[in-house]
Each structure stands twice: as C-alpha cells, then as structure tokens.
Coordinates of C-alpha atoms in Angstrom, one line a residue:
M1 CA -33.1 -22.8 7.1
P2 CA -31.5 -21.6 11.2
R3 CA -33.5 -18.0 12.1
N4 CA -29.9 -16.5 12.6
W5 CA -29.0 -17.5 8.7
K6 CA -28.5 -14.3 6.5
G7 CA -30.1 -15.6 3.9
G8 CA -30.6 -13.1 0.6
K9 CA -27.5 -13.1 -1.8
N10 CA -25.2 -15.0 0.7
G11 CA -27.6 -17.8 1.7
R12 CA -28.6 -18.6 -1.9
Q13 CA -24.9 -18.7 -3.1
W14 CA -24.3 -20.3 0.2
R15 CA -26.5 -23.2 -1.1
A16 CA -25.3 -23.4 -4.7
S17 CA -21.8 -23.7 -4.1
L18 CA -22.2 -26.4 -1.1
R19 CA -24.5 -27.9 -4.4
D20 CA -22.6 -27.8 -7.0
Y21 CA -19.3 -28.7 -5.4
A22 CA -19.8 -30.4 -2.6
M23 CA -22.9 -32.7 -2.3
P24 CA -22.2 -34.8 -5.3
K25 CA -19.4 -36.8 -3.1
L26 CA -20.1 -35.5 0.4
A27 CA -23.7 -36.1 0.4
R28 CA -23.6 -40.0 1.6
K29 CA -21.1 -39.7 4.2
R30 CA -21.8 -39.1 7.8
V31 CA -19.7 -35.9 8.7
D32 CA -17.8 -38.0 11.5
A33 CA -17.0 -40.2 8.3
V34 CA -15.4 -37.2 6.1
T35 CA -11.6 -37.3 5.1
T36 CA -9.3 -35.0 4.4
A37 CA -9.4 -37.0 0.7
D38 CA -13.1 -36.4 0.5
V39 CA -12.1 -32.7 0.3
M40 CA -9.6 -32.9 -1.5
A41 CA -11.7 -35.0 -3.7
V42 CA -14.5 -31.6 -3.6
L43 CA -11.2 -29.1 -4.3
L44 CA -8.5 -30.3 -6.8
P45 CA -10.6 -30.4 -10.2
I46 CA -11.1 -26.1 -9.8
W47 CA -8.5 -25.6 -7.8
S48 CA -6.9 -24.5 -9.8
T49 CA -9.5 -23.5 -12.9
K50 CA -12.0 -21.5 -10.2
R51 CA -10.0 -19.9 -8.0
Q52 CA -12.0 -17.6 -6.1
T53 CA -15.1 -20.5 -6.2
A54 CA -12.2 -22.9 -4.6
R55 CA -11.5 -20.6 -1.5
R56 CA -15.4 -20.0 -0.8
V57 CA -15.9 -23.8 -1.3
R58 CA -13.4 -24.2 1.3
Q59 CA -14.3 -22.1 3.5
R60 CA -17.9 -23.3 3.7
I61 CA -16.8 -27.3 3.9
G62 CA -14.7 -25.6 6.8
A63 CA -17.9 -24.0 8.6
V64 CA -19.9 -26.7 8.5
M65 CA -17.2 -29.0 9.9
K66 CA -15.6 -26.5 12.2
W67 CA -20.3 -26.7 13.8
A68 CA -20.0 -30.8 13.7
V69 CA -16.6 -30.5 15.9
A70 CA -19.1 -27.6 18.5
Q71 CA -21.9 -30.6 17.9
G72 CA -20.2 -33.0 19.4
H73 CA -19.6 -34.9 16.1
R74 CA -16.7 -35.0 14.9
D75 CA -13.2 -34.1 16.5
D76 CA -11.4 -32.4 13.9
N77 CA -11.8 -29.7 10.7
P78 CA -10.9 -31.5 7.0
A79 CA -10.7 -28.5 5.2
G80 CA -8.4 -26.6 7.9
D81 CA -5.7 -26.8 8.0
A82 CA -4.6 -30.2 7.4
I83 CA -5.2 -29.9 3.8
S84 CA -3.2 -26.4 3.2
A85 CA 0.0 -28.5 2.4
A86 CA -1.4 -31.1 -0.3
L87 CA -3.4 -28.2 -3.0
P88 CA -1.0 -27.3 -5.2
N89 CA -0.2 -23.4 -5.3
N90 CA -3.2 -21.5 -7.3
R91 CA -2.5 -17.8 -6.7
V92 CA -1.8 -15.4 -9.7
A93 CA 1.2 -13.7 -9.7
T94 CA 0.8 -10.2 -8.9
K95 CA 1.5 -7.7 -12.3
H96 CA 2.3 -4.5 -11.4
Q97 CA 1.4 -0.9 -13.3
R98 CA 4.4 -0.1 -15.1
A99 CA 5.7 4.2 -15.5
L100 CA 6.0 6.1 -18.2
P101 CA 9.8 7.0 -18.6
H102 CA 10.9 9.7 -17.3
A103 CA 12.3 11.3 -20.6
E104 CA 8.5 10.4 -21.6
V105 CA 6.6 12.5 -18.9
G106 CA 7.4 16.1 -20.9
V107 CA 5.8 14.6 -24.1
A108 CA 2.9 13.0 -22.3
L109 CA 1.9 16.0 -20.5
A110 CA 2.3 18.4 -23.8
R111 CA 0.5 16.5 -25.2
V112 CA -2.2 16.4 -23.0
R113 CA -2.6 20.3 -23.1
A114 CA -2.7 20.4 -26.3
S115 CA -5.5 18.2 -26.8
G116 CA -8.9 19.7 -26.9
A117 CA -10.4 17.9 -23.7
Y118 CA -11.8 19.5 -21.2
L119 CA -9.5 21.5 -19.2
G120 CA -10.3 20.4 -15.9
T121 CA -9.3 17.0 -16.6
K122 CA -5.9 18.2 -18.5
L123 CA -5.1 20.6 -14.8
A124 CA -5.8 17.1 -13.0
F125 CA -4.2 14.8 -15.0
E126 CA -0.8 17.3 -15.3
F127 CA -1.8 18.1 -10.7
L128 CA -2.0 14.3 -10.6
V129 CA 1.5 14.2 -12.3
L130 CA 2.9 17.0 -10.1
T131 CA 2.0 15.4 -6.8
A132 CA 2.5 11.7 -7.7
S133 CA -1.2 11.5 -6.6
R134 CA -3.7 9.1 -6.8
S135 CA -6.5 9.8 -9.2
G136 CA -9.2 9.6 -6.8
E137 CA -7.2 11.7 -4.5
I138 CA -7.6 14.5 -7.4
R139 CA -11.1 13.9 -8.9
Q140 CA -12.5 14.6 -5.0
A141 CA -9.8 16.9 -3.8
R142 CA -11.3 19.7 -2.5
C143 CA -10.5 23.7 -2.1
E144 CA -10.5 23.5 1.5
E145 CA -7.9 21.2 1.6
I146 CA -5.1 23.5 -0.4
D147 CA -3.4 25.9 2.2
H148 CA -1.6 28.5 -0.7
D149 CA 0.8 29.9 1.7
A150 CA 2.5 26.9 3.0
A151 CA 2.6 25.6 -0.3
V152 CA 0.6 22.1 1.1
W153 CA -2.4 19.5 -0.1
T154 CA -4.6 17.7 3.5
I155 CA -6.1 15.1 2.2
P156 CA -7.7 13.7 4.7
G157 CA -8.4 10.2 5.8
A158 CA -6.0 8.9 2.5
H159 CA -4.5 6.8 5.4
E160 CA -6.3 5.1 8.3
D161 CA -3.2 6.8 10.5
G162 CA -4.4 10.2 9.6
P163 CA -4.6 13.0 6.9
H164 CA -2.0 13.2 4.3
R165 CA 0.2 15.8 3.4
V166 CA 1.6 16.7 0.1
P167 CA 4.2 19.5 -0.3
L168 CA 2.9 21.7 -3.8
S169 CA 5.6 22.5 -6.2
P170 CA 5.3 26.0 -7.8
R171 CA 4.2 24.6 -11.0
A172 CA 1.5 22.8 -8.9
L173 CA -0.3 26.0 -7.5
E174 CA 0.0 27.6 -11.0
V175 CA -2.6 24.9 -11.5
L176 CA -4.3 25.4 -9.0
D177 CA -4.4 28.9 -9.7
E178 CA -5.8 28.2 -13.2
A179 CA -8.7 25.5 -12.0
A180 CA -9.4 28.2 -9.6
R181 CA -9.7 31.1 -11.8
L182 CA -11.6 28.3 -14.4
F183 CA -13.9 27.4 -11.0
H184 CA -14.5 29.8 -9.5
G185 CA -12.7 28.5 -6.4
D186 CA -15.3 26.1 -4.2
G187 CA -15.8 23.3 -3.3
L188 CA -14.2 20.4 -6.2
V189 CA -10.8 21.5 -7.4
F190 CA -11.3 19.9 -10.3
P191 CA -14.9 19.6 -11.4
S192 CA -16.8 18.3 -14.1
P193 CA -18.4 19.5 -17.0
T194 CA -21.8 19.2 -14.9
G195 CA -19.8 20.2 -11.2
R196 CA -20.2 16.8 -9.4
V197 CA -16.4 14.7 -9.0
L198 CA -14.8 13.8 -12.7
N199 CA -15.8 10.1 -13.4
H200 CA -13.2 7.6 -12.3
S201 CA -12.3 6.0 -15.5
T202 CA -12.3 10.3 -17.4
I203 CA -8.4 10.4 -16.8
T204 CA -7.4 7.4 -18.4
K205 CA -9.8 7.2 -21.3
L206 CA -7.6 10.9 -22.5
L207 CA -4.6 8.8 -22.1
G208 CA -6.4 5.7 -24.1
E209 CA -6.9 8.7 -26.6
L210 CA -4.3 10.2 -27.5
G211 CA -2.2 7.2 -27.6
I212 CA -0.3 7.4 -24.4
Q213 CA 0.1 3.5 -23.1
A214 CA -3.7 3.8 -22.9
S215 CA -3.2 0.0 -21.0
W216 CA -1.7 1.3 -17.9
H217 CA -3.4 2.5 -14.7
V218 CA -2.8 6.1 -14.0
D219 CA -1.8 5.0 -10.5
G220 CA 1.5 3.9 -12.2
W221 CA 2.6 7.9 -12.0
S222 CA 3.2 7.7 -8.5
S223 CA 5.5 4.7 -9.2
H224 CA 8.4 7.8 -10.3
F225 CA 9.1 8.1 -6.9
G226 CA 10.5 6.2 -4.7
G227 CA 13.0 6.4 -2.1
M228 CA 14.0 4.9 1.4
M229 CA 15.1 6.3 4.4
A230 CA 16.6 5.1 7.6
T231 CA 17.4 7.1 10.6
E232 CA 19.3 7.0 14.1
P233 CA 17.4 9.8 15.6
L234 CA 19.7 10.6 18.9
A235 CA 22.5 10.6 17.5
G236 CA 21.7 12.9 14.3
R237 CA 22.5 10.6 11.7
R238 CA 20.3 8.8 8.9
M239 CA 21.0 7.3 5.7
T240 CA 19.0 7.7 2.1
K241 CA 18.5 5.6 -0.9
V242 CA 16.7 6.9 -3.9
T243 CA 15.5 4.4 -6.1
E244 CA 13.0 4.0 -9.1
R245 CA 10.5 1.8 -7.7
R246 CA 10.6 0.5 -3.5
T247 CA 10.4 -2.9 -4.4
K248 CA 11.6 -6.3 -1.8
T249 CA 14.8 -6.2 -4.1
D250 CA 15.7 -2.4 -3.0
W251 CA 14.5 -2.7 0.4
A252 CA 17.3 -5.9 0.6
H253 CA 19.8 -3.7 -1.1
F254 CA 19.0 -1.2 1.4
L255 CA 19.4 -3.7 4.2
D256 CA 22.5 -4.3 2.9
D257 CA 23.9 -0.9 3.1
I258 CA 23.1 -0.3 6.8
A259 CA 24.5 -3.3 7.1
G260 CA 27.5 -2.4 6.4
R261 CA 27.5 1.2 7.5
Y262 CA 26.9 -0.2 11.2
A263 CA 30.0 -3.2 10.3
G264 CA 31.1 -2.8 14.0
A265 CA 27.3 -4.0 15.1
E266 CA 26.4 -7.3 16.1
R267 CA 23.1 -6.6 16.0
I268 CA 21.2 -4.0 14.1
T269 CA 17.3 -3.3 15.9
L270 CA 15.3 -2.0 12.7
V271 CA 12.1 -0.7 13.4
M272 CA 9.8 -0.9 10.1
D273 CA 6.2 0.1 8.6
N274 CA 4.3 -3.0 8.2
L275 CA 4.1 -3.2 4.5
N276 CA 4.7 -6.4 2.5
T277 CA 8.1 -5.2 1.0
H278 CA 9.7 -5.6 4.7
R279 CA 10.0 -9.3 5.4
P280 CA 12.9 -11.1 5.8
G281 CA 12.5 -13.3 3.1
A282 CA 13.1 -10.1 0.1
L283 CA 17.1 -10.9 2.0
Y284 CA 16.9 -15.0 0.1
E285 CA 15.0 -13.2 -3.3
T286 CA 17.5 -10.7 -3.9
F287 CA 21.0 -12.4 -2.8
P288 CA 22.6 -16.5 -2.4
P289 CA 21.2 -18.7 0.2
A290 CA 24.6 -17.6 2.5
R291 CA 24.2 -14.2 2.1
A292 CA 21.3 -13.6 3.2
K293 CA 20.9 -15.2 6.3
A294 CA 24.3 -13.6 7.4
L295 CA 22.5 -10.2 6.9
R296 CA 19.4 -11.8 8.7
D297 CA 21.0 -12.3 11.4
R298 CA 22.7 -9.1 12.3
F299 CA 18.9 -7.1 12.2
D300 CA 16.7 -7.8 14.7
F301 CA 13.1 -6.6 12.9
V302 CA 10.4 -4.7 14.9
H303 CA 7.1 -3.4 12.7
T304 CA 4.6 -0.2 13.9
P305 CA 0.8 -1.6 13.9
R306 CA -0.8 -2.1 11.4
H307 CA -2.3 1.6 10.2
G308 CA 0.3 3.3 12.9
S309 CA 3.3 3.7 10.7
W310 CA 3.4 7.5 12.1
L311 CA 4.7 5.7 15.3
N312 CA 8.0 5.2 12.6
V313 CA 10.6 7.9 13.8
A314 CA 11.7 7.5 10.1
E315 CA 8.2 9.7 8.8
I316 CA 9.8 13.0 10.8
E317 CA 12.6 12.7 9.4
L318 CA 11.4 12.1 6.3
N319 CA 8.5 14.8 6.3
V320 CA 11.2 17.1 6.9
M321 CA 13.1 15.9 3.8
I322 CA 9.7 16.6 2.0
R323 CA 9.2 20.2 2.8
Q324 CA 13.7 21.3 3.2
C325 CA 14.1 19.1 -0.7
L326 CA 11.3 17.7 -2.2
N327 CA 8.8 20.4 -2.8
R328 CA 9.6 21.2 -6.1
R329 CA 9.4 19.3 -9.4
L330 CA 13.0 17.3 -9.9
D331 CA 12.2 15.7 -13.6
D332 CA 15.4 13.2 -13.3
I333 CA 16.6 11.6 -10.8
A334 CA 20.6 11.9 -11.0
I335 CA 19.7 14.9 -9.8
L336 CA 16.9 14.2 -7.5
R337 CA 19.9 11.5 -6.4
R338 CA 21.7 14.7 -5.7
E339 CA 19.6 16.7 -4.3
V340 CA 19.0 14.3 -1.0
A341 CA 22.5 13.6 -0.9
A342 CA 23.4 17.5 -0.2
W343 CA 20.4 17.0 2.3
Q344 CA 21.8 14.0 4.3
A345 CA 24.6 15.9 4.5
A346 CA 23.7 18.6 5.5
R347 CA 21.9 17.0 7.9
D348 CA 24.6 14.9 9.2
R349 CA 26.5 18.0 9.9
I350 CA 24.0 19.7 12.3
R351 CA 23.3 16.7 13.8
A352 CA 20.0 17.4 13.4
K353 CA 17.9 14.7 16.1
V354 CA 14.3 13.5 16.4
D355 CA 13.7 13.7 19.9
W356 CA 10.4 12.7 20.1
Q357 CA 8.6 11.0 23.5
F358 CA 5.0 10.7 25.1
T359 CA 3.7 9.6 28.4
T360 CA 2.5 5.7 28.9
E361 CA -0.9 8.0 29.6
D362 CA -0.7 9.7 26.4
A363 CA 0.1 6.2 24.8
R364 CA -3.3 5.0 26.1
L365 CA -4.8 7.4 24.0
R366 CA -3.1 7.4 20.9
L367 CA -2.2 4.1 20.4
K368 CA -5.4 2.5 21.7
R369 CA -7.1 1.5 18.3
L370 CA -3.9 0.3 16.8
Y371 CA -3.1 -2.6 19.7
P372 CA -6.2 -5.2 20.6
T373 CA -7.4 -5.5 24.3
F374 CA -8.0 -8.1 26.5
D375 CA -11.5 -8.4 28.6
E376 CA -11.0 -10.1 31.2

C-alpha cells in the first residue's frame, strides 16, 4: 500500500468494495481500456438495491481513474459525469415527519403532565412544545442561557451563522421556574435523574408509552410553526404569510403573492436565504408550465451565502415581529394569522424601515468566513 494511504477501516473498505464489485469485471483490463460501458456493468446490478455501496464504488473507481489521468495513462474518467445521465435515479423520497394536529396538542400535554414519568422529562417536553425547539436543544439547555427579564432563551451555536434567540411565553417562563425549583437552577435546565443530559430517546419513549403518535419524531412539534416574510426595507413595507408548513409549494405561492403585490414592476429582485425550498423549480412543481415560467421571468433571485442568513434584512424584521407579536403561545392558527396581519398593518402604517448597512472594511471582517478567497 502507498505510504500516504489513510489505512485502518477506510482502507479495508476501499479494498473490499473494489474487490467484490469492480475487480470481477475490470481486473483483466488495462486502465486505459476501461470504458463507460464497463463501469456501468459494475454499477447497474447494485445501483438500485445497494445505493450507498454503489455510490461509493463509483467514487472509488473514479479516484483510480483520476490518478490514471494524472499519470498520463488515459485522457478521461469513465466513472465521472459521462455516466450520470445514463444511471437511473436511485434516490429515496424524503419522508417528512408529521406534526400533531393543533386540536390534539393540548390533549397530548395533559396526558404527559398526568403521567407518572420523571418530572424533568415532562417539563422538558412541555418546554419543547412551547418553544418549537429541537429535542437536543432542550435536553442540553443550560440555566445561563435563559434571560428571565428579557424573556429570551439564547441557544449558543445553534446555527453556524450565530446564536439563536427564542422568545419565551409566560407559560414557558413558568416551566423554567418550576424546573429551577426542582433542580436548584444551576447547570442543565432539565437534567436527568443522575444530573446528566437526558437521553436522546427519553421524550420519544414517553410519547410512545402514552400512545401519542409513538412513531413520530419529537422534532415534528416545531412544524406547527410556519410562515414567510418579505420586506422592502427602505420603503417601510412588508408582506407576511402564516402557513401550516414551509414547503416548496408554500414558497411558490408566496412568490405569486409578491408578484401580485408588485404587479407594475417588470423585474423584482428578491434576496433569500440559501434553503433547498428556495429554488425556481418549486414554481414548476406548483403551477402549470406557462404560469411558472411567467413568474420565473418576473424575479431576479439573489441567495445569501450558506450559513449567512443574517445578511437577509428580512431576518431583522422577522425578529421584530417575534418580539412584538409572537412572544406568547398562540394555539390556533387562525388567531396567529389575525395577530400577524394586525402587526403587519401597524408596521406598514408607520412606514417602519430597516436601515442596516456597514462599511466595506467591516464587511471584510464580518463576511470573511462566508466567502471564498483566492490566493495569488
């Protein structure tokens, strides 16, 4: 083996995969004689039945061929882009976690409270529902992250573009107070009986034991909260839409709303977070082709860098809405829609603007890790 080979488990996997799948068909061929058809003959038998293995075998054959190209033994990589179009689609459709219907949330909470489970687990579950946060964030929450006076929970490192701030409703603060009395308000907010972080399956197991949609992932609770905002920062106008979820279809319909709002504009420049739902293809999945193309032609899309959603000015306005309008629990989506609509109308009446800018010198510091650099 070469001296710079990583070795260990990785090396054994490399040898085993090439031995079992590639070598039976390619071992007797010169490296410059291997064709795309030969690589296809290796991959097709396992492409749909052993998807991960097939992908890795293709990558490893490609690595060998790239080495051969670099050494001058051949001119192309027969495992590269040349065979992509010929290989069938073997992706598995993403299965989204279902959310509990709004009317059943209160019943679920009552059943959890009345159970004989460990009190820390029950409080953690209620706090999860009240904050629409992830299980891991709840289980690892620490007392020093809670600002009771401001009614804000700051989750450090929750996102790669900075801390995440969660407004706390009065009931959420009551849950925290109860936990503080029970666990002395030091260290973990919801520790296990041994004082450590709750096990990742603790809440899910409790729901299963109580028959509360046991097959559902607890992160599905956060999907009760959906919505979108667009803002014209210097004009003091904004648009909001509360939805059950934030899917590609929801986003496409919101774009249709924006296009209607600015019907007189030939082109609309839209700055967006770099999310997989924010893609023009969503228009074609939602509307007939002619309508989708007409909408697509109205917009110029600009995406923020990955992990740089804070560069989207709409995030500032969204935080204002959270502090002023969503700082309490709203159980009914109709009430939520009325509250958000009233907040938007009030902000529009006073033409509340967002004037947020920084100098080029500041930008070099703030954006250094978001944009690539090229060494001369």
